[in-house]
């Protein structure tokens, strides 16, 4: 009896991590995600460590989570991992406002976003 096991969302040589509710706009977060796409994970971690963008530390935490998932849950070799995908999505938007002249109301939108990072184990070319 019981339920069948859920199929994996990623391939056997991949691992994934997702971070939701990051307090930045998707456009700004995508600049940081673009910086690490296709790179080896150690190079990507170095780039995020020394990036001037505020949100880079949260992206680094998500990448470290994906690496830990690959190592602990899927028994992948950490030294041969690359960032296969890093994509950004919209999340909630807080609506705030500010009174303006002549009884008007200025709308202030405070967007949140989410990032999904997939790491893939690749074979080394000799």
C-alpha angles and dihedrals in degrees: 000000000000129000127304118255114266113251116247116263092215134042124274092261094049139078130191141204130186130197120196133193098030108172099234137081118271090239093059093042091051090059089060093043090051089055093063104035113123095004128123110263097245091053091046092051090050092050092050093047093056098036118119093217114108094219092053091087091058091047089050090053090052091049091050088051091052090050091050090049090052093050101040105029103032103026094233124160109256094206093061098047124119130184100256097177136007112175133170131216138186122256133177124330120216111217115215132162146201128210113247135190123298095021095299127137125226113216117224116192119199106192128201125200142186135222131207119198123191120190122197131199111232129190115247115247111229 
